[in-house]
């Protein structure tokens, strides 16, 4: 009898769960909800007797290599960073959006445009919950999309939970007919692992993947957990106090924005010990199978680097230009897009190399994706 856990244990090294929630989303959407997420965002049995042993949960796992080739082929993936139709640097026209955003607010401004023009009915985003926490949310209004932009935090509170700002836990559990309630055109914002899990659902052709019309992927060097001790070490390394921090961001460096307007840039290595275990094995930096991918890398401060990958993604982005988005003036820096691509390829190659080195240390037969 192949149950979810049998399959998982056969192929997937324990600890490599990316906590994307794809398996639970599928089980709830297609079957009887045998699985659930534990408090840490890892899947477990809610009730094994509800399991119909279809194996779909396993098939959709981004750690399972079985559907990788078919998924890549379907999306015209090509080395080294997936399909690239265009590389742009852009930002939101609305300064209010920019102010709330992580980088240039392009993700938020694009979602607002798509909602305003009726191209989407909603978007799966990560909204703030309390001062420091985020939770996946199906936003169906401008206000809800705006609320989920960038990240908020209130420095009058303790920093406990800041790590969740960069958490990619269980966003996919919202890709379920029960939550989508008949919505047919939803945009999904997610980290590479979430986008991979969703694309597998699409490859399998299982409900509710047809409800998602656009995948917006975030570049990702990893997801971090900030314990009290680690926060203290970061503050010491960066010579700042968390009380003065208004925003953190990850680009080429770990950037700490202070109340004074100063930005402290720390080498990304300071975050190594804070990375979620599974992220060490993840080979996708550039959200390679999204319709459009976004990051701050190589873009000037306050701008977002944008890679369009599918005609659908490119059309959505171009349609928003001049309405909610503006492109960086190319006259001053004509090679900006080339530099973004070059740096993106460098970061992607470094992440892949590191992941492969970690994978090589696994026991023989353990998960080897590529
Ligand atoms: C875990 C993580 C690691 C990252 N690492 C890098 C990196 O190494 N290099 C780099 O260049 N960029 C990285 N990014 C992407 C970068 O932080 C910005 O999200 C991106 O540049 C878009 O900026 P923006 O201002 O256009 O987006 P915004 O307009 O601020 O919108 C961001 C959108 O992403 C959603 N969101 C935020 N966090 C999550 C999450 N955890 N899961 C799903 N959706 C979420 C928000 O709800 C919002 O809709 C990372 C993002 C995350 C979440």
Short mmCIF file of C-alpha atoms and ligand atoms in Angstrom, two decimals:
data_model
loop_
_atom_site.label_atom_id
_atom_site.label_comp_id
_atom_site.label_asym_id
_atom_site.label_seq_id
_atom_site.Cartn_x
_atom_site.Cartn_y
_atom_site.Cartn_z
CA UNK A 1 0.00 0.00 0.00
CA UNK A 2 1.48 3.34 -1.07
CA UNK A 3 0.38 6.06 1.25
CA UNK A 4 1.59 9.61 1.15
CA UNK A 5 4.22 8.97 3.77
CA UNK A 6 5.44 5.75 2.19
CA UNK A 7 5.98 7.54 -1.10
CA UNK A 8 7.56 10.53 0.55
CA UNK A 9 9.96 8.39 2.52
CA UNK A 10 10.94 6.36 -0.52
CA UNK A 11 11.95 9.32 -2.63
CA UNK A 12 12.29 12.41 -0.54
CA UNK A 13 14.99 12.86 2.03
CA UNK A 14 13.47 13.76 5.41
CA UNK A 15 13.92 17.45 6.03
CA UNK A 16 13.62 18.42 2.37
CA UNK A 17 10.00 19.49 2.67
CA UNK A 18 9.80 23.05 1.32
CA UNK A 19 6.57 23.73 3.23
CA UNK A 20 4.94 25.02 0.07
CA UNK A 21 1.65 23.32 0.99
CA UNK A 22 1.07 21.92 -2.50
CA UNK A 23 0.37 18.39 -1.29
CA UNK A 24 -2.18 19.51 1.29
CA UNK A 25 -3.81 21.86 -1.18
CA UNK A 26 -4.27 19.03 -3.66
CA UNK A 27 -5.55 16.58 -1.08
CA UNK A 28 -8.13 19.07 0.17
CA UNK A 29 -9.14 20.20 -3.29
CA UNK A 30 -9.33 16.90 -5.12
CA UNK A 31 -9.91 14.36 -2.38
CA UNK A 32 -11.10 14.15 1.20
CA UNK A 33 -8.50 16.14 3.05
CA UNK A 34 -6.43 13.33 4.56
CA UNK A 35 -3.54 15.74 5.04
CA UNK A 36 -3.04 18.94 6.95
CA UNK A 37 -0.16 21.25 7.79
CA UNK A 38 1.37 21.22 11.23
CA UNK A 39 2.23 24.41 13.08
CA UNK A 40 5.56 24.57 11.23
CA UNK A 41 3.91 24.30 7.82
CA UNK A 42 4.89 20.67 7.24
CA UNK A 43 2.36 18.17 5.92
CA UNK A 44 1.08 15.37 8.13
CA UNK A 45 -1.92 13.09 8.24
CA UNK A 46 -5.09 14.67 9.53
CA UNK A 47 -6.86 11.35 9.09
CA UNK A 48 -5.19 8.45 7.20
CA UNK A 49 -8.59 6.82 6.63
CA UNK A 50 -9.49 9.70 4.31
CA UNK A 51 -6.50 8.91 2.07
CA UNK A 52 -7.55 7.37 -1.26
CA UNK A 53 -3.89 6.52 -2.04
CA UNK A 54 -3.92 8.37 -5.34
CA UNK A 55 -0.35 9.62 -4.89
CA UNK A 56 -1.18 13.09 -6.24
CA UNK A 57 0.24 14.74 -3.13
CA UNK A 58 3.53 13.07 -3.85
CA UNK A 59 3.40 13.87 -7.57
CA UNK A 60 2.95 17.59 -6.90
CA UNK A 61 5.86 17.81 -4.44
CA UNK A 62 8.59 20.05 -5.88
CA UNK A 63 11.14 17.58 -4.50
CA UNK A 64 9.74 14.77 -6.64
CA UNK A 65 11.61 14.76 -9.97
CA UNK A 66 8.98 12.73 -11.85
CA UNK A 67 7.05 15.62 -13.42
CA UNK A 68 10.00 17.97 -13.80
CA UNK A 69 10.85 17.17 -17.43
CA UNK A 70 7.23 17.32 -18.59
CA UNK A 71 6.62 20.56 -16.71
CA UNK A 72 9.72 22.18 -18.14
CA UNK A 73 8.82 21.11 -21.65
CA UNK A 74 5.29 22.43 -21.30
CA UNK A 75 6.66 25.82 -20.22
CA UNK A 76 9.45 25.91 -22.81
CA UNK A 77 12.00 26.07 -19.99
CA UNK A 78 15.57 26.52 -21.14
CA UNK A 79 18.91 26.72 -19.34
CA UNK A 80 20.35 28.46 -17.45
CA UNK A 81 17.51 30.44 -15.79
CA UNK A 82 14.36 29.26 -17.53
CA UNK A 83 12.60 30.89 -20.43
CA UNK A 84 13.34 34.61 -20.76
CA UNK A 85 11.25 36.77 -23.06
CA UNK A 86 12.36 40.10 -21.66
CA UNK A 87 14.28 41.61 -18.76
CA UNK A 88 13.09 44.97 -17.48
CA UNK A 89 13.57 47.23 -14.51
CA UNK A 90 10.40 48.94 -13.36
CA UNK A 91 8.54 50.45 -10.43
CA UNK A 92 5.02 51.38 -9.43
CA UNK A 93 3.85 54.79 -10.61
CA UNK A 94 2.01 55.37 -7.35
CA UNK A 95 4.48 56.56 -4.66
CA UNK A 96 2.15 55.12 -2.00
CA UNK A 97 2.61 51.65 -3.45
CA UNK A 98 6.36 52.14 -3.66
CA UNK A 99 6.50 53.25 -0.07
CA UNK A 100 4.83 50.05 1.15
CA UNK A 101 6.63 47.74 -1.25
CA UNK A 102 9.67 45.53 -0.84
CA UNK A 103 11.47 46.94 -3.88
CA UNK A 104 9.73 48.96 -6.62
CA UNK A 105 6.20 47.72 -5.86
CA UNK A 106 5.89 46.14 -9.30
CA UNK A 107 4.13 43.03 -8.07
CA UNK A 108 1.49 45.09 -6.27
CA UNK A 109 1.08 47.61 -9.09
CA UNK A 110 0.71 44.82 -11.64
CA UNK A 111 -1.91 43.06 -9.53
CA UNK A 112 -3.83 46.33 -9.10
CA UNK A 113 -3.80 46.91 -12.83
CA UNK A 114 -4.98 43.38 -13.58
CA UNK A 115 -7.80 43.70 -11.04
CA UNK A 116 -8.84 47.15 -12.30
CA UNK A 117 -8.97 45.96 -15.89
CA UNK A 118 -10.87 42.77 -15.06
CA UNK A 119 -8.07 40.41 -16.06
CA UNK A 120 -8.07 38.80 -12.64
CA UNK A 121 -10.76 38.33 -10.00
CA UNK A 122 -8.26 38.11 -7.18
CA UNK A 123 -4.73 37.23 -6.15
CA UNK A 124 -3.16 34.84 -3.68
CA UNK A 125 -0.74 36.98 -1.68
CA UNK A 126 0.85 37.01 1.77
CA UNK A 127 -0.87 39.52 4.00
CA UNK A 128 0.37 40.77 7.32
CA UNK A 129 -1.25 39.21 10.34
CA UNK A 130 -0.55 41.20 13.44
CA UNK A 131 2.69 43.09 13.62
CA UNK A 132 5.15 40.57 12.26
CA UNK A 133 3.37 37.59 10.86
CA UNK A 134 2.16 36.92 7.37
CA UNK A 135 -0.47 34.51 6.21
CA UNK A 136 -1.56 33.45 2.74
CA UNK A 137 -4.62 35.35 1.64
CA UNK A 138 -6.93 35.49 -1.36
CA UNK A 139 -7.15 39.23 -2.03
CA UNK A 140 -10.20 40.26 -4.05
CA UNK A 141 -10.08 44.04 -3.65
CA UNK A 142 -7.56 46.83 -4.29
CA UNK A 143 -7.33 47.41 -0.55
CA UNK A 144 -6.43 43.80 0.17
CA UNK A 145 -3.78 43.73 -2.57
CA UNK A 146 -2.28 46.94 -1.23
CA UNK A 147 -2.34 45.67 2.31
CA UNK A 148 -0.21 42.68 1.26
CA UNK A 149 2.49 44.76 -0.45
CA UNK A 150 6.06 44.55 0.82
CA UNK A 151 6.13 43.89 4.49
CA UNK A 152 5.02 45.83 7.51
CA UNK A 153 6.39 45.79 10.89
CA UNK A 154 5.93 47.64 14.04
CA UNK A 155 9.18 48.20 15.87
CA UNK A 156 7.38 48.86 19.12
CA UNK A 157 6.78 45.10 19.27
CA UNK A 158 9.36 42.43 19.86
CA UNK A 159 11.06 41.08 16.74
CA UNK A 160 9.66 37.61 17.39
CA UNK A 161 8.17 36.37 14.16
CA UNK A 162 10.14 38.61 11.84
CA UNK A 163 11.40 35.46 10.17
CA UNK A 164 7.90 34.76 9.03
CA UNK A 165 8.06 37.82 6.85
CA UNK A 166 10.22 35.77 4.58
CA UNK A 167 8.35 32.58 5.17
CA UNK A 168 6.82 30.82 2.18
CA UNK A 169 4.64 28.50 4.18
CA UNK A 170 1.48 26.98 2.82
CA UNK A 171 0.38 29.71 0.40
CA UNK A 172 -0.84 26.98 -1.90
CA UNK A 173 -3.48 25.80 0.50
CA UNK A 174 -5.54 28.64 -0.91
CA UNK A 175 -5.46 27.08 -4.35
CA UNK A 176 -8.56 25.14 -3.47
CA UNK A 177 -12.09 25.33 -4.87
CA UNK A 178 -13.40 25.81 -1.33
CA UNK A 179 -11.39 29.00 -1.01
CA UNK A 180 -11.55 30.19 -4.59
CA UNK A 181 -15.36 29.82 -4.52
CA UNK A 182 -15.82 29.81 -8.24
CA UNK A 183 -13.21 32.48 -9.04
CA UNK A 184 -11.81 31.59 -12.41
CA UNK A 185 -8.95 34.03 -12.91
CA UNK A 186 -6.67 34.28 -9.94
CA UNK A 187 -3.03 35.40 -9.86
CA UNK A 188 -0.69 33.41 -7.63
CA UNK A 189 2.26 35.22 -6.04
CA UNK A 190 4.85 32.84 -4.67
CA UNK A 191 8.40 31.78 -4.05
CA UNK A 192 9.99 29.35 -6.55
CA UNK A 193 9.00 26.21 -4.60
CA UNK A 194 5.37 27.28 -4.52
CA UNK A 195 5.37 28.01 -8.21
CA UNK A 196 6.98 24.61 -8.92
CA UNK A 197 4.33 22.81 -6.87
CA UNK A 198 1.57 24.71 -8.64
CA UNK A 199 3.02 23.98 -12.10
CA UNK A 200 3.02 20.28 -11.25
CA UNK A 201 -0.68 20.48 -10.46
CA UNK A 202 -1.14 22.08 -13.86
CA UNK A 203 0.89 19.36 -15.54
CA UNK A 204 -1.28 16.78 -13.82
CA UNK A 205 -4.33 18.72 -14.99
CA UNK A 206 -5.95 18.51 -11.58
CA UNK A 207 -8.47 20.94 -10.18
CA UNK A 208 -8.16 23.65 -9.06
CA UNK A 209 -5.16 24.59 -11.17
CA UNK A 210 -7.42 25.99 -13.91
CA UNK A 211 -8.46 28.82 -11.57
CA UNK A 212 -4.97 30.29 -11.56
CA UNK A 213 -4.39 32.39 -14.62
CA UNK A 214 -1.01 33.94 -13.83
CA UNK A 215 1.99 32.82 -11.76
CA UNK A 216 4.06 35.67 -10.37
CA UNK A 217 7.30 34.27 -8.94
CA UNK A 218 9.68 35.95 -6.49
CA UNK A 219 13.44 35.49 -6.82
CA UNK A 220 14.59 33.64 -3.75
CA UNK A 221 17.94 32.91 -2.17
CA UNK A 222 16.22 31.21 0.75
CA UNK A 223 13.77 31.52 3.51
CA UNK A 224 14.92 32.38 6.98
CA UNK A 225 13.93 31.93 10.60
CA UNK A 226 15.08 34.62 12.98
CA UNK A 227 15.37 33.38 16.55
CA UNK A 228 16.21 35.74 19.37
CA UNK A 229 19.85 34.71 19.40
CA UNK A 230 20.21 35.05 15.63
CA UNK A 231 18.61 38.49 15.72
CA UNK A 232 21.09 39.57 18.32
CA UNK A 233 23.96 38.25 16.19
CA UNK A 234 22.64 40.05 13.09
CA UNK A 235 22.30 43.31 15.00
CA UNK A 236 25.84 42.93 16.26
CA UNK A 237 27.20 42.08 12.79
CA UNK A 238 25.39 45.04 11.24
CA UNK A 239 25.92 47.45 14.12
CA UNK A 240 22.24 48.37 14.40
CA UNK A 241 19.42 48.07 16.89
CA UNK A 242 16.22 46.30 15.82
CA UNK A 243 14.27 49.19 17.33
CA UNK A 244 15.63 51.36 14.52
CA UNK A 245 14.77 48.95 11.72
CA UNK A 246 11.89 49.85 9.41
CA UNK A 247 12.40 47.26 6.71
CA UNK A 248 14.60 44.33 5.71
CA UNK A 249 15.18 43.07 2.21
CA UNK A 250 17.26 40.42 0.48
CA UNK A 251 18.98 41.26 -2.81
CA UNK A 252 22.71 40.89 -3.54
CA UNK A 253 23.09 41.61 0.18
CA UNK A 254 20.88 41.45 3.25
CA UNK A 255 19.70 45.05 3.52
CA UNK A 256 18.54 46.58 6.72
CA UNK A 257 16.69 49.89 6.29
CA UNK A 258 16.96 52.11 9.33
CA UNK A 259 14.59 54.80 10.54
CA UNK A 260 17.27 57.39 9.74
CA UNK A 261 17.08 56.45 6.05
CA UNK A 262 20.43 54.68 6.16
CA UNK A 263 20.65 51.21 4.64
CA UNK A 264 23.06 48.68 6.18
CA UNK A 265 24.15 46.05 3.66
CA UNK A 266 25.34 42.77 5.15
CA UNK A 267 26.90 39.88 3.28
CA UNK A 268 24.28 37.21 2.58
CA UNK A 269 26.49 34.72 4.39
CA UNK A 270 25.31 36.20 7.70
CA UNK A 271 21.96 34.56 6.93
CA UNK A 272 23.38 31.11 6.19
CA UNK A 273 22.76 29.74 9.66
CA UNK A 274 19.19 31.06 9.59
CA UNK A 275 18.13 29.42 6.37
CA UNK A 276 15.36 26.82 6.47
CA UNK A 277 16.85 23.39 6.04
CA UNK A 278 15.02 22.57 2.79
CA UNK A 279 16.14 25.86 1.18
CA UNK A 280 19.72 24.58 1.15
CA UNK A 281 18.62 21.98 -1.38
CA UNK A 282 16.55 24.28 -3.57
CA UNK A 283 18.05 24.92 -7.00
CA UNK A 284 15.72 27.65 -8.21
CA UNK A 285 16.66 31.25 -7.48
CA UNK A 286 14.90 32.95 -10.39
CA UNK A 287 11.39 31.43 -10.14
CA UNK A 288 12.15 29.77 -13.43
CA UNK A 289 8.71 28.42 -14.24
CA UNK A 290 6.63 31.49 -13.38
CA UNK A 291 4.88 33.66 -16.00
CA UNK A 292 6.79 36.66 -14.67
CA UNK A 293 9.56 36.69 -12.04
CA UNK A 294 10.52 39.60 -9.78
CA UNK A 295 13.43 40.48 -7.54
CA UNK A 296 15.52 43.35 -6.30
CA UNK A 297 18.84 41.98 -7.52
CA UNK A 298 20.81 44.39 -9.68
CA UNK A 299 17.98 46.95 -9.75
CA UNK A 300 18.65 50.42 -8.34
CA UNK A 301 17.21 50.96 -4.85
CA UNK A 302 13.41 51.34 -5.09
CA UNK A 303 13.12 49.47 -8.39
CA UNK A 304 12.24 45.88 -9.23
CA UNK A 305 13.98 43.60 -11.73
CA UNK A 306 11.36 41.87 -13.87
CA UNK A 307 11.76 38.81 -16.11
CA UNK A 308 8.82 38.02 -18.37
CA UNK A 309 8.77 34.35 -19.31
CA UNK A 310 5.54 33.55 -21.10
CA UNK A 311 3.56 35.56 -23.66
CA UNK A 312 0.76 35.81 -21.10
CA UNK A 313 3.11 37.24 -18.49
CA UNK A 314 4.75 39.62 -20.93
CA UNK A 315 1.38 40.93 -22.16
CA UNK A 316 0.17 41.54 -18.61
CA UNK A 317 3.33 43.47 -17.75
CA UNK A 318 3.34 45.54 -20.96
CA UNK A 319 -0.35 46.39 -20.52
CA UNK A 320 0.38 47.84 -17.08
CA UNK A 321 3.20 50.08 -18.33
CA UNK A 322 2.14 53.70 -18.28
CA UNK A 323 -0.94 52.82 -16.21
CA UNK A 324 0.34 51.53 -12.90
CA UNK A 325 3.97 50.89 -13.84
CA UNK A 326 6.89 52.83 -15.25
CA UNK A 327 10.07 51.47 -16.72
CA UNK A 328 13.51 52.65 -15.71
CA UNK A 329 14.86 55.21 -18.15
CA UNK A 330 17.15 53.24 -20.44
CA UNK A 331 18.98 56.25 -21.81
CA UNK A 332 21.12 56.72 -18.72
CA UNK A 333 21.96 53.02 -18.38
CA UNK A 334 21.37 51.27 -21.71
CA UNK A 335 22.91 48.01 -20.47
CA UNK A 336 20.88 47.82 -17.23
CA UNK A 337 18.77 44.87 -18.43
CA UNK A 338 21.90 42.98 -19.52
CA UNK A 339 23.46 43.56 -16.13
CA UNK A 340 20.31 42.32 -14.38
CA UNK A 341 20.33 39.14 -16.46
CA UNK A 342 24.02 38.60 -15.91
CA UNK A 343 23.72 39.02 -12.17
CA UNK A 344 20.61 36.88 -12.07
CA UNK A 345 22.43 34.10 -13.89
CA UNK A 346 25.31 34.38 -11.44
CA UNK A 347 23.03 34.19 -8.39
CA UNK A 348 21.04 31.33 -9.93
CA UNK A 349 24.20 29.36 -10.72
CA UNK A 350 25.56 29.92 -7.21
CA UNK A 351 22.33 28.72 -5.60
CA UNK A 352 22.22 25.67 -7.87
CA UNK A 353 25.86 24.80 -7.18
CA UNK A 354 25.35 25.08 -3.46
CA UNK A 355 22.18 22.97 -3.57
CA UNK A 356 23.90 20.30 -5.63
CA UNK A 357 26.79 20.19 -3.20
CA UNK A 358 24.30 19.66 -0.35
CA UNK A 359 22.52 16.99 -2.38
CA UNK A 360 25.79 15.19 -3.04
CA UNK A 361 26.20 14.80 0.69
CA UNK A 362 22.85 13.04 0.99
CA UNK A 363 22.69 9.29 1.30
CA UNK A 364 22.74 7.43 -2.05
CA UNK A 365 19.30 7.25 -3.63
CA UNK A 366 18.04 10.30 -1.79
CA UNK A 367 16.32 13.04 -3.73
CA UNK A 368 18.35 14.27 -6.74
CA UNK A 369 16.27 16.62 -8.79
CA UNK A 370 18.46 17.55 -11.71
C1 LIG B 1 11.53 34.43 0.98
C2 LIG B 1 11.91 35.47 -0.03
C3 LIG B 1 13.24 35.55 -0.42
C4 LIG B 1 13.62 36.49 -1.40
N1 LIG B 1 14.93 36.51 -1.81
C5 LIG B 1 15.31 37.36 -2.78
C6 LIG B 1 16.66 37.39 -3.24
O1 LIG B 1 17.52 36.67 -2.75
N2 LIG B 1 16.98 38.26 -4.24
C7 LIG B 1 16.07 39.08 -4.81
O2 LIG B 1 16.43 39.83 -5.73
N3 LIG B 1 14.76 39.08 -4.41
C8 LIG B 1 14.36 38.24 -3.43
N4 LIG B 1 13.06 38.19 -3.02
C9 LIG B 1 12.06 38.99 -3.76
C10 LIG B 1 11.96 40.42 -3.25
O3 LIG B 1 12.02 40.43 -1.83
C11 LIG B 1 10.64 41.09 -3.69
O4 LIG B 1 9.54 40.29 -3.32
C12 LIG B 1 10.56 41.31 -5.18
O5 LIG B 1 11.65 42.09 -5.61
C13 LIG B 1 9.27 42.06 -5.57
O6 LIG B 1 9.31 43.34 -5.03
P1 LIG B 1 8.11 44.36 -5.26
O7 LIG B 1 8.42 45.60 -4.49
O8 LIG B 1 7.87 44.48 -6.75
O9 LIG B 1 6.92 43.56 -4.64
P2 LIG B 1 5.71 44.11 -3.71
O10 LIG B 1 4.91 45.07 -4.49
O11 LIG B 1 6.22 44.48 -2.37
O12 LIG B 1 4.84 42.78 -3.59
C14 LIG B 1 5.37 41.62 -3.02
C15 LIG B 1 4.27 40.57 -3.11
O13 LIG B 1 4.82 39.34 -2.66
C16 LIG B 1 3.94 38.79 -1.68
N5 LIG B 1 4.77 38.04 -0.74
C17 LIG B 1 5.62 38.53 0.17
N6 LIG B 1 6.21 37.52 0.84
C18 LIG B 1 5.71 36.39 0.33
C19 LIG B 1 5.92 35.02 0.60
N7 LIG B 1 6.76 34.66 1.55
N8 LIG B 1 5.25 34.11 -0.13
C20 LIG B 1 4.38 34.50 -1.11
N9 LIG B 1 4.14 35.79 -1.41
C21 LIG B 1 4.79 36.70 -0.70
C22 LIG B 1 3.27 39.98 -1.05
O14 LIG B 1 2.03 39.64 -0.46
C23 LIG B 1 3.07 40.89 -2.25
O15 LIG B 1 1.91 40.57 -2.97
C24 LIG B 1 12.66 37.33 -1.99
C25 LIG B 1 11.33 37.26 -1.57
C26 LIG B 1 10.95 36.34 -0.59
C27 LIG B 1 9.49 36.29 -0.16
#
